[in-house]
Structures are given as C-alpha cells and as structure tokens.
Coordinates of C-alpha atoms and ligand atoms in Angstrom, one line a residue:
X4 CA 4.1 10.1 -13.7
X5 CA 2.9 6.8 -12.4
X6 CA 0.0 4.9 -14.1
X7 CA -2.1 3.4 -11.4
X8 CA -5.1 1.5 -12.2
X9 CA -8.0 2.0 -9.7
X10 CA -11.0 -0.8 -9.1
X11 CA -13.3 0.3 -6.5
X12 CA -15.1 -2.7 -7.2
X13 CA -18.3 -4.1 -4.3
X14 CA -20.2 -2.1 -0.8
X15 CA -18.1 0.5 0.5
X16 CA -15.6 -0.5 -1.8
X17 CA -16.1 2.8 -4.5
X18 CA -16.7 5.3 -1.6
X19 CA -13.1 3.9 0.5
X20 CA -10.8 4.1 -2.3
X21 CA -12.0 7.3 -3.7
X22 CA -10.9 9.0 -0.1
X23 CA -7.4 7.1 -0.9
X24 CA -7.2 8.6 -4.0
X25 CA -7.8 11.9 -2.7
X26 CA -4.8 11.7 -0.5
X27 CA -2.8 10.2 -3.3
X28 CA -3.0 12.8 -5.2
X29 CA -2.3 15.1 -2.3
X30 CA 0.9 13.7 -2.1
X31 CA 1.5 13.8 -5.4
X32 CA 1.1 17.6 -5.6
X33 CA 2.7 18.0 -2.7
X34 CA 5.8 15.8 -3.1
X35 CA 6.0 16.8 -7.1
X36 CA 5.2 13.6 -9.1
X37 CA 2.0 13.1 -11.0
X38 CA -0.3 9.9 -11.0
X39 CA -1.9 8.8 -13.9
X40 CA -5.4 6.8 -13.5
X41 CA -7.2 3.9 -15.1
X42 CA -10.7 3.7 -14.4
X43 CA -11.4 0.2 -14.1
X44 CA -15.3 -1.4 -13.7
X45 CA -14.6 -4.4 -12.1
X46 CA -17.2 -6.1 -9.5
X47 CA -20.6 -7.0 -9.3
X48 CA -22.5 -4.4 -11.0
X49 CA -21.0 -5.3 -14.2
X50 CA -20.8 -9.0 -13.9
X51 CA -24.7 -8.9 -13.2
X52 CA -25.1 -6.9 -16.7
X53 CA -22.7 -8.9 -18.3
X54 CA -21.3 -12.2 -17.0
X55 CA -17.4 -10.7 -17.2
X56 CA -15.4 -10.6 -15.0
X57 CA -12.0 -10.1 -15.8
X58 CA -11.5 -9.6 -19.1
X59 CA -8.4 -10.4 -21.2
X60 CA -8.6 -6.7 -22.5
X61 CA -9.0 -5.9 -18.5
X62 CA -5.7 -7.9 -18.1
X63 CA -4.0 -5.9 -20.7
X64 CA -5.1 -2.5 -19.6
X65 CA -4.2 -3.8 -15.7
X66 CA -0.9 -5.4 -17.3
X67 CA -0.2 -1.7 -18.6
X68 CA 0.1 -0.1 -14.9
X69 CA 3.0 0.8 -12.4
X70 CA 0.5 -0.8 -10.0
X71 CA -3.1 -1.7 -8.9
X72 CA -5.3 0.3 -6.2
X73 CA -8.3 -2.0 -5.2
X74 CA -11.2 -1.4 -2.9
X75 CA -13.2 -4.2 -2.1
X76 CA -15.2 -7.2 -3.9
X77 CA -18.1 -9.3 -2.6
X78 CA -21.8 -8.3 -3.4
X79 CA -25.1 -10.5 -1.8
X80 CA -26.6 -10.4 -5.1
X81 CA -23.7 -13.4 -6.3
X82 CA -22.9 -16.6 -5.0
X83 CA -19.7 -16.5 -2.6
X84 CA -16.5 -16.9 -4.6
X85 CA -17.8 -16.2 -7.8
X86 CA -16.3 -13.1 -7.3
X87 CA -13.7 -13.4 -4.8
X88 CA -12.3 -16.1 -6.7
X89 CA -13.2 -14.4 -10.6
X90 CA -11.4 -11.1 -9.4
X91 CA -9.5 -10.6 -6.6
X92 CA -8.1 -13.8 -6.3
X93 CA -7.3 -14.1 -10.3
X94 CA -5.3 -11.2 -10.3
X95 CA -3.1 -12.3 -7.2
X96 CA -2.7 -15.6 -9.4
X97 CA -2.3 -14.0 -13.1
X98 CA 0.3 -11.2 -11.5
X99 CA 2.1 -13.4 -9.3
X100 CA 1.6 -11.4 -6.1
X101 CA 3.2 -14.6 -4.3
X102 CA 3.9 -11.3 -1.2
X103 CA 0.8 -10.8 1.1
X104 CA 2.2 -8.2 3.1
X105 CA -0.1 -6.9 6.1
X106 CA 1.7 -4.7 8.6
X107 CA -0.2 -5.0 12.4
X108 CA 0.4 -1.9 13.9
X109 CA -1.6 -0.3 16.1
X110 CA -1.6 3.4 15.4
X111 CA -1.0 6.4 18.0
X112 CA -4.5 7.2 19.6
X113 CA -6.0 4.4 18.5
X114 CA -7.0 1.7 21.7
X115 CA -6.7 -2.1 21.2
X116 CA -9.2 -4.5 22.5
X117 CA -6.4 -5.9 24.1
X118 CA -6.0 -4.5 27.8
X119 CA -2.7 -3.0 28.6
X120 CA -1.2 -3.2 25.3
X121 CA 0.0 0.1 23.2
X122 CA 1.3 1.2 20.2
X123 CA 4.9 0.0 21.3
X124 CA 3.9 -3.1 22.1
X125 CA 1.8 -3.8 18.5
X126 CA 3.9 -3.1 15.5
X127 CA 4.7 -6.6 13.6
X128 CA 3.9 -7.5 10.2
X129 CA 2.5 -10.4 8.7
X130 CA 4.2 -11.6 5.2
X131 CA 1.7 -14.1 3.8
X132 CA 2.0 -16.7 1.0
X133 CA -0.3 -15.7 -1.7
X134 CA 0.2 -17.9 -4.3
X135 CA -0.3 -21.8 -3.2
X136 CA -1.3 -23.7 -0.1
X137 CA -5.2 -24.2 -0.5
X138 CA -6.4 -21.3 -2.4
X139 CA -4.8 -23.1 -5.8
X140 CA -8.2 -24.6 -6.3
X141 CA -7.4 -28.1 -6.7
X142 CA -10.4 -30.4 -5.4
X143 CA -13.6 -31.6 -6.4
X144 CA -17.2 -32.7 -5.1
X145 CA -19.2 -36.4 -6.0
X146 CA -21.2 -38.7 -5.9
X147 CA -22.0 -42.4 -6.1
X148 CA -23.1 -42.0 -9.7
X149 CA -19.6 -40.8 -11.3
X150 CA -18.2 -44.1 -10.5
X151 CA -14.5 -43.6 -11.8
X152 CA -13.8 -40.3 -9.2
X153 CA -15.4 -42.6 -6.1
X154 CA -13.3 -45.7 -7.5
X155 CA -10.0 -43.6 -7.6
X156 CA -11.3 -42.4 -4.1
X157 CA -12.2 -45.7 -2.3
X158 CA -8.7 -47.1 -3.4
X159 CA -6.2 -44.2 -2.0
X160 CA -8.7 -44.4 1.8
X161 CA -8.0 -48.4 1.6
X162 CA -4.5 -47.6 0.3
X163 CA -4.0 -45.1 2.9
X164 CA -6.3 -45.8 5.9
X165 CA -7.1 -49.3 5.4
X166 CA -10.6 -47.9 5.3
X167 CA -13.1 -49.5 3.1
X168 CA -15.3 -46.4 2.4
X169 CA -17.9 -48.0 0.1
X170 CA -20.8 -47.7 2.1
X171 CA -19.9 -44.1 3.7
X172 CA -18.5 -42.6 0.5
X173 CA -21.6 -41.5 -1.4
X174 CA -20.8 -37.6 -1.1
X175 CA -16.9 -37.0 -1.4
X176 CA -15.5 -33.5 -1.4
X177 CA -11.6 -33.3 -0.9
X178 CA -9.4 -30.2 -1.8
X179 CA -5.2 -30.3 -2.1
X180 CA -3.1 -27.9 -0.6
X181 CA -0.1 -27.1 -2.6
X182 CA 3.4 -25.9 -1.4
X183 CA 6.7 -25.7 -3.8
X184 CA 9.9 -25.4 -3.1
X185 CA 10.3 -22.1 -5.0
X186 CA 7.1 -21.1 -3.4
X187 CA 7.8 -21.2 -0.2
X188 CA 11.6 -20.3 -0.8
X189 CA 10.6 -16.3 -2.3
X190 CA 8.2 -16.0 0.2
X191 CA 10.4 -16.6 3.1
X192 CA 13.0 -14.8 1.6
X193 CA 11.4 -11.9 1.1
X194 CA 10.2 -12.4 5.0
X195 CA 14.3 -13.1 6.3
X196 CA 14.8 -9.8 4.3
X197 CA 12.1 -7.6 5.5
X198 CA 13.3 -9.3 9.0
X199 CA 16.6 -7.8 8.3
X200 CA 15.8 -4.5 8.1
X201 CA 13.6 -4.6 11.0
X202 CA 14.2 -5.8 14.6
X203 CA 15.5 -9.1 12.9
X204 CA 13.4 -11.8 14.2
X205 CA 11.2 -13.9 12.3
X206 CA 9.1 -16.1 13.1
X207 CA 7.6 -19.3 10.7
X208 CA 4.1 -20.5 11.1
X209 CA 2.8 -23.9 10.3
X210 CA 1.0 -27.0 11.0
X211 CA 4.0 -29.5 10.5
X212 CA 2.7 -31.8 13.5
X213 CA -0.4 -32.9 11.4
X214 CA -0.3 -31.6 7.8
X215 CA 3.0 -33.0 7.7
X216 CA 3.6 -33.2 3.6
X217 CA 3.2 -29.6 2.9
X218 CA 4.3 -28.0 6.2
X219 CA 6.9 -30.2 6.9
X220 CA 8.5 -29.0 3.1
X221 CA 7.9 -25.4 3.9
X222 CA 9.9 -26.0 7.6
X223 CA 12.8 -27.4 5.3
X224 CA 12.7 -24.5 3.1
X225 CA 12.4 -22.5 6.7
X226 CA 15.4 -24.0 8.1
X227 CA 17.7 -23.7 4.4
X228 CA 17.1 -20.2 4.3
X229 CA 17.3 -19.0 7.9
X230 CA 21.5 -20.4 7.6
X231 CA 21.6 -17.5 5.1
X232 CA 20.5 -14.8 7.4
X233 CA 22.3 -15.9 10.7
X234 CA 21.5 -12.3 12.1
X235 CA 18.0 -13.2 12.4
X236 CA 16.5 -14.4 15.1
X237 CA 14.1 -17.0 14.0
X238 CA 11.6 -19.4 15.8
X239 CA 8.3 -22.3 14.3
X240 CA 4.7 -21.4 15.8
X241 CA 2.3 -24.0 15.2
X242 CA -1.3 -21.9 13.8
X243 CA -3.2 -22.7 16.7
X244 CA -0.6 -21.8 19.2
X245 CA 0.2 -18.5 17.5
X246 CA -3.2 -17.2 17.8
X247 CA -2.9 -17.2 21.6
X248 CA 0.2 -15.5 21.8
X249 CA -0.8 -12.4 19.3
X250 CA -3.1 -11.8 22.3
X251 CA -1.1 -13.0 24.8
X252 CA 2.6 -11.2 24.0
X253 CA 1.8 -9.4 20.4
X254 CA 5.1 -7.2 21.9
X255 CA 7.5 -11.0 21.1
X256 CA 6.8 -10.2 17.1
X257 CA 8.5 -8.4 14.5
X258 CA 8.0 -10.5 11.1
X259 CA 5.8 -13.5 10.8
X260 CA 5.9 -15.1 7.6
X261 CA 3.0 -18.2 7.3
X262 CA 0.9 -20.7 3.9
X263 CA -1.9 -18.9 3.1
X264 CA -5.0 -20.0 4.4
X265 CA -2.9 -19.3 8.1
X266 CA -2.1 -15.9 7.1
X267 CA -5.7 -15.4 5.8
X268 CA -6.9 -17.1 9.1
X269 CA -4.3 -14.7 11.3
X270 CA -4.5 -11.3 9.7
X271 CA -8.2 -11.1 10.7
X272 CA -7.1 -11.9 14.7
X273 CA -4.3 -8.8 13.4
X274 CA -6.6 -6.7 12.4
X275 CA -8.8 -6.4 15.8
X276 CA -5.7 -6.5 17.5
X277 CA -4.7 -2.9 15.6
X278 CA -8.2 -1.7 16.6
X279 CA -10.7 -3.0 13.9
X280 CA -10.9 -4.0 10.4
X281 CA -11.2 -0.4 9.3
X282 CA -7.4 -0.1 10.3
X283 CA -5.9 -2.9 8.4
X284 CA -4.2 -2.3 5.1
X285 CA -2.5 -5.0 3.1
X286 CA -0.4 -5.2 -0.3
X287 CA -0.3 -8.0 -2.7
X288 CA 3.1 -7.9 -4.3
X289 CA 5.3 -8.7 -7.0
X290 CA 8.7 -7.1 -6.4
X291 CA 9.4 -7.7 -10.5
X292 CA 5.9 -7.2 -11.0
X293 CA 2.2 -5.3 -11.2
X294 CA 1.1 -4.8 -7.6
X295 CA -1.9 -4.6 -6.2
X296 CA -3.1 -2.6 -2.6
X297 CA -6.0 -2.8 -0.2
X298 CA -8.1 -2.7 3.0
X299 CA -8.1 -6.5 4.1
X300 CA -11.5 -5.8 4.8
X301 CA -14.4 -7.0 2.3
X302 CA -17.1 -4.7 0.5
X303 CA -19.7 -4.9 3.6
X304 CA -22.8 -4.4 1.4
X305 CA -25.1 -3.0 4.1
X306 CA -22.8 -0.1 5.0
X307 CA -22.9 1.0 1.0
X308 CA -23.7 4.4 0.2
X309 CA -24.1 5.1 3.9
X310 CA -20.6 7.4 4.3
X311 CA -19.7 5.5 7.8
X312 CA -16.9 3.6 6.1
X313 CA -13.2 4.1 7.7
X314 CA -11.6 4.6 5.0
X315 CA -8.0 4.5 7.1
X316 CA -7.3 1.1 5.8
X317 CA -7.4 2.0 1.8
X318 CA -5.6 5.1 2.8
X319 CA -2.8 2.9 4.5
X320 CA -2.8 0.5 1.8
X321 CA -2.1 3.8 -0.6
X322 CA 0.9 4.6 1.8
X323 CA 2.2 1.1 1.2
X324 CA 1.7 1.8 -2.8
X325 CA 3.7 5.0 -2.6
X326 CA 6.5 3.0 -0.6
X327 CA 6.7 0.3 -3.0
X328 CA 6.9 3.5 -6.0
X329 CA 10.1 4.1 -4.1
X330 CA 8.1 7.6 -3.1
X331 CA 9.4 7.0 0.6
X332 CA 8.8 10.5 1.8
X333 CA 5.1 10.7 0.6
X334 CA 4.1 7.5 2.2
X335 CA 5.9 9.0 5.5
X336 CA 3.8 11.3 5.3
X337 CA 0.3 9.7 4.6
X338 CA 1.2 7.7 7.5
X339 CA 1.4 11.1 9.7
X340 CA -1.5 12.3 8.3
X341 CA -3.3 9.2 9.2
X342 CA -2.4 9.9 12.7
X343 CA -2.5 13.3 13.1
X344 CA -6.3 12.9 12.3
X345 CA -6.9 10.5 14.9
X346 CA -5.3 13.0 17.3
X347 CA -7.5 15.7 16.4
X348 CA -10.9 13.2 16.5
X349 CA -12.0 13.5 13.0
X350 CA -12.5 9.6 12.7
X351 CA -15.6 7.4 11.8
X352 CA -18.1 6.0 13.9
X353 CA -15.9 2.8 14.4
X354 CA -13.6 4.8 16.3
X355 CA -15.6 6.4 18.5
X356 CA -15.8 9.5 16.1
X357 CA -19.2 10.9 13.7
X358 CA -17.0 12.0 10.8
X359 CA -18.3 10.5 7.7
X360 CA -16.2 9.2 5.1
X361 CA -15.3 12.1 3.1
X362 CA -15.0 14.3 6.3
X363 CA -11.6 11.6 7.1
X364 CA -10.1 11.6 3.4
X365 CA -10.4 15.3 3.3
X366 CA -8.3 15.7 6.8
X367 CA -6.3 13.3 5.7
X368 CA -5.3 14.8 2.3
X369 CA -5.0 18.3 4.0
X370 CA -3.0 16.9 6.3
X371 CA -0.5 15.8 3.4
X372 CA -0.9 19.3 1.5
X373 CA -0.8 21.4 4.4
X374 CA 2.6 20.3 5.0
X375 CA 2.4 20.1 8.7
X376 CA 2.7 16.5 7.9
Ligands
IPM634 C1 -8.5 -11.6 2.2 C2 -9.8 -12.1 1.9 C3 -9.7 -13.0 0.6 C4 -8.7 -14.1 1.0 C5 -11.0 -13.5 0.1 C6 -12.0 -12.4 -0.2 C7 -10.8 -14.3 -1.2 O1 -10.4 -12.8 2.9 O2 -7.9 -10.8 1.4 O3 -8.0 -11.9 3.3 O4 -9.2 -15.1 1.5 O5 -7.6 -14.0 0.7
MN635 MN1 -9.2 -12.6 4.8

C-alpha cells in the first residue's frame, strides 16, 4: 500500500491528473499493490479564499507520503510567481528534490516537428539541477531613496567595472545565481549514473565562457566526477550552442545533465521536439526522499473545464512514480498503454485526434487492465 498525495492544483491541472490516477490505480489492481490517497487543495482557488498557500500542517500531511502526484499551478486571477514560487517551487526547495528528471522521447506514432527524425533518433533525457542556480531567490529591486542598498551597489560597479554608476543607478535590480560544490556534485552524479545504465554518454551544459564563477565551479565538479565513471562518454555544451544541436542531431544525446534556469530554458525546446507539451512528463526527485511527478506543462487557464487537455504527460509522469516505487513492471506497462493508444487514434485534439480527456485516461487505464499491455 503506497500513500501518495495528489494536488491537482490550477487550469487543466484537476481534470489531467485525475486521468493519471485512473490509470494508477489500473495498475495497481492489475499488478496487486494498493495506493493510498491524500487529497490535497493546494492552488489558487484556496489561496484567493484564504491567503495559504502551503501550510505547515500541508507540509506534514505531504511529509507523511511515499510520494507526491502534482498537476499543474498558475491561475490569471494571481500575480505570476506568487504561486509558482508559494507552491511548486517551495516544495522542490522544502523536499530537496535537487533531481529534475525529464525524459525527451518521442513516442511511437507520435510525429516531431522536426523533419526526418523518429522515435530512434529522440530518446535522451534531461537531468536538471533543481535546487540552486537562479531560482534560490537571492536579489532585490531599488531605488535612489534607500541609500545604503545603492551605496553598497555603486561601490562593487566602481570596484568591479570602474563604472561610476551614480547618475544611471536610480533603479537597480540584480539577482545571484548560486552553485555549490555538493550541489552540483549529486546532481551530476546522479546524471554519470543514470548515464551508466544507459548508452553511457553524458553530456554537461553550461555557460563557463561568460558566467565564469558559477559555471566554471560546476565544470570542475564536471571534470572530478567524470574520472570516476571512465566508461562514460562525456562532452561540455555551452546553452546556446546546445539548443541548435537538439534540433540539429537530437540522435548525438543520451543524458544531459545542466543549472537550472538551462534546464528550465531546454526542456521546453525538449518538449516540442517529443511532439508538444502535452507529451512531456517530468519528476522532481529525492532518491532518500518525498518525490514529487508532473506534466512540465503549466495549468493553461483557458483550456479549463473544456476536456481537450492531453493528459499523456501526467500519465507519463505517473509511470515515472511507479518506477521510482520500484513497481517496474507497472510503469512498463503505462508506458505501453500510452502507446498503444496512440496507435489505435484515441488521442486529443493536439494530436490530431477528438478524444476528450476522459476518452484517453479511460484507454489508457483499460489498456493497463486489459492486460494486452
Ligand atoms: C517548470 C516550470 C517552473 C520552473 C515554473 C512554473 C516555476 O516552468 O517546471 O519547468 O521554472 O521550474
Ligand atoms: Mn519550465
């Protein structure tokens, strides 16, 4: 019996992950384990009525489970990253999810934008740093009047620059990007592992030519731990460069392991490249920890309510739960399931299809019950 806490949270998020819970529990009767959920009201809804967000009793009652099932956060109504920022990004922080794993693979039957390219030559994943870089939140916005801030500014330009910024500075806004030793060094890790029992290459991404404080510590770190694996193949993109070659040769990568904001920036260009954000699952984990699974895309607010959502993403994300429960044989066979209804055309309007959303989760989840799966 696994106790799995589910937060449907924003949009489409609520109608998504109830069709992954459907097929959850498809697998669970059909593989012979039982899941146990907690409801949780997280979002926007409830911090209109009330002003929470998370909650230290939410913490508790999250703290309690195997691991997390999210749908998606983000709602008009607020001011962006109230939210993003209160929720999602609090729990990846409080639960040390320092793992952003997002597999690029683009399924059988599925087409990618990308001419001449199939499912053999797009299957990589992208291990993400999810703890540091520039989502810790360090920085700050002023003005003229709080003199001590611009003073402590004006000094470190003219310290560092030789700039005298007194008559440009009136509005400052500067944020820090933070990398750690031990931050990058689990990350990576877990990338030269992952690397290792794939088609062992990995490959590091970076800014090191510009950013050269941060990137050039995480290159170091690169470098220590690659002499540990000397199986794996291993090779530095800069961020820029790398986005032309997912396009250009997606076939060269097997693991890709890249700071945060890159991997943010990259798993977006990932996603299309897979055939759409509907398509793009991702896991935030802590291999000692609670971890936490979801589409990568957001809570799209004008598709609410409106049963067009794919809800393959969610439903992949809940195969990546059931691999990280150890449940290897269920999440096989979500993962068939998933495909087996794109080959018979009950897909969404994103693909092509005019199955709604509940039409795909129930395929799906017969699929895994019928056993042909
Ligand atoms: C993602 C999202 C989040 C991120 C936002 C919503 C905070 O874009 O999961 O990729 O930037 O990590
Ligand atoms: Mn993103």
């Amino acid at each position: 019996m696994y106790r799995i806490a589910a937060v449907g949270g924003d949009g489409i998020g609520p109608e998504v992950l109830n069709e992954g819970r459907k097929v959850l529990e498809a697998a669970a009767e059909r593989f012979g384990f039982g899941i146990e959920w907690v409801e949780m009201d997280l979002g926007a809804e409830r911090y209109l009525r009330t002003g929470e967000l998370l909650t230290e009793e939410d913490m508790e009652l999250l703290s309690s489970c195997r691991a997390i099932y999210f749908g998606a956060i983000g709602d008009e109504r607020v001011k962006p990253g109230v939210l993003e920022k209160g929720i999602l990004l609090t729990m990846r922080f409080h639960f040390d999810q320092f793992v952003n794993l997002r597999p690029v693979r683009l399924l059988r039957g599925i087409k990618s934008p990308l001419a001449e390219k199939g499912p053999e030559d797009i299957d990589f994943v992208v291990v993400r740093e999810n703890t540091e870089d520039f989502y810790v939140g360090l920085g700050s916005r002023f003005r003229r009047r709080e003199k001590k801030e611009l003073a402590m500014m004006r000094e470190l330009y003219h310290a560092k620059f030789g700039i005298d910024a007194e008559s440009d500075a009136e509005e400052v806004a500067y944020q820090i990007g933070v990398i750690t030793r031990e931050g990058a060094r689990r990350v990576i890790d877990f990338a030269f592992d992952l690397a290792q029992r794939r088609r062992k290459r990995l490959t590091s991404v970076d800014k090191a030519n510009v950013l050269t404080e941060v990137y050039g510590l995480w290159r170091e770190v690169f470098s220590e731990e690659a002499r540990r694996y000397p199986d794996v193949q291993t090779e530095f993109n800069f961020v820029d460069a790398i986005t032309m070659w997912f396009v250009k040769n997606p076939e060269w990568f097997d693991v890709v392991v890249t700071p945060n904001m890159f991997g943010d920036i990259i798993t977006d260009l990932g996603a299309i490249i897979q055939g759409g954000l509907g398509l793009a699952p991702g896991g935030n984990i802590n291999p000692a920890g609670v971890s936490m699974f979801e589409p990568i895309h957001g809570s799209a607010p004008k598709y609410r309510g409106k049963g067009v959502a794919n809800p393959i993403a969610t439903i992949w994300a809940g195969s990546m739960l059931l691999a990280l429960l150890n449940e290897a044989e269920a999440s096989e066979a979500v993962m068939r399931a998933i495909e087996q209804s794109i080959a018979k055309g009950v897909v969404t309007r994103d693909l092509g299809g005019g199955a709604s959303t509940r039409e795909v989760g129930d395929e799906i989840a017969a699929g895994v019950l019928g056993g042909g799966c």
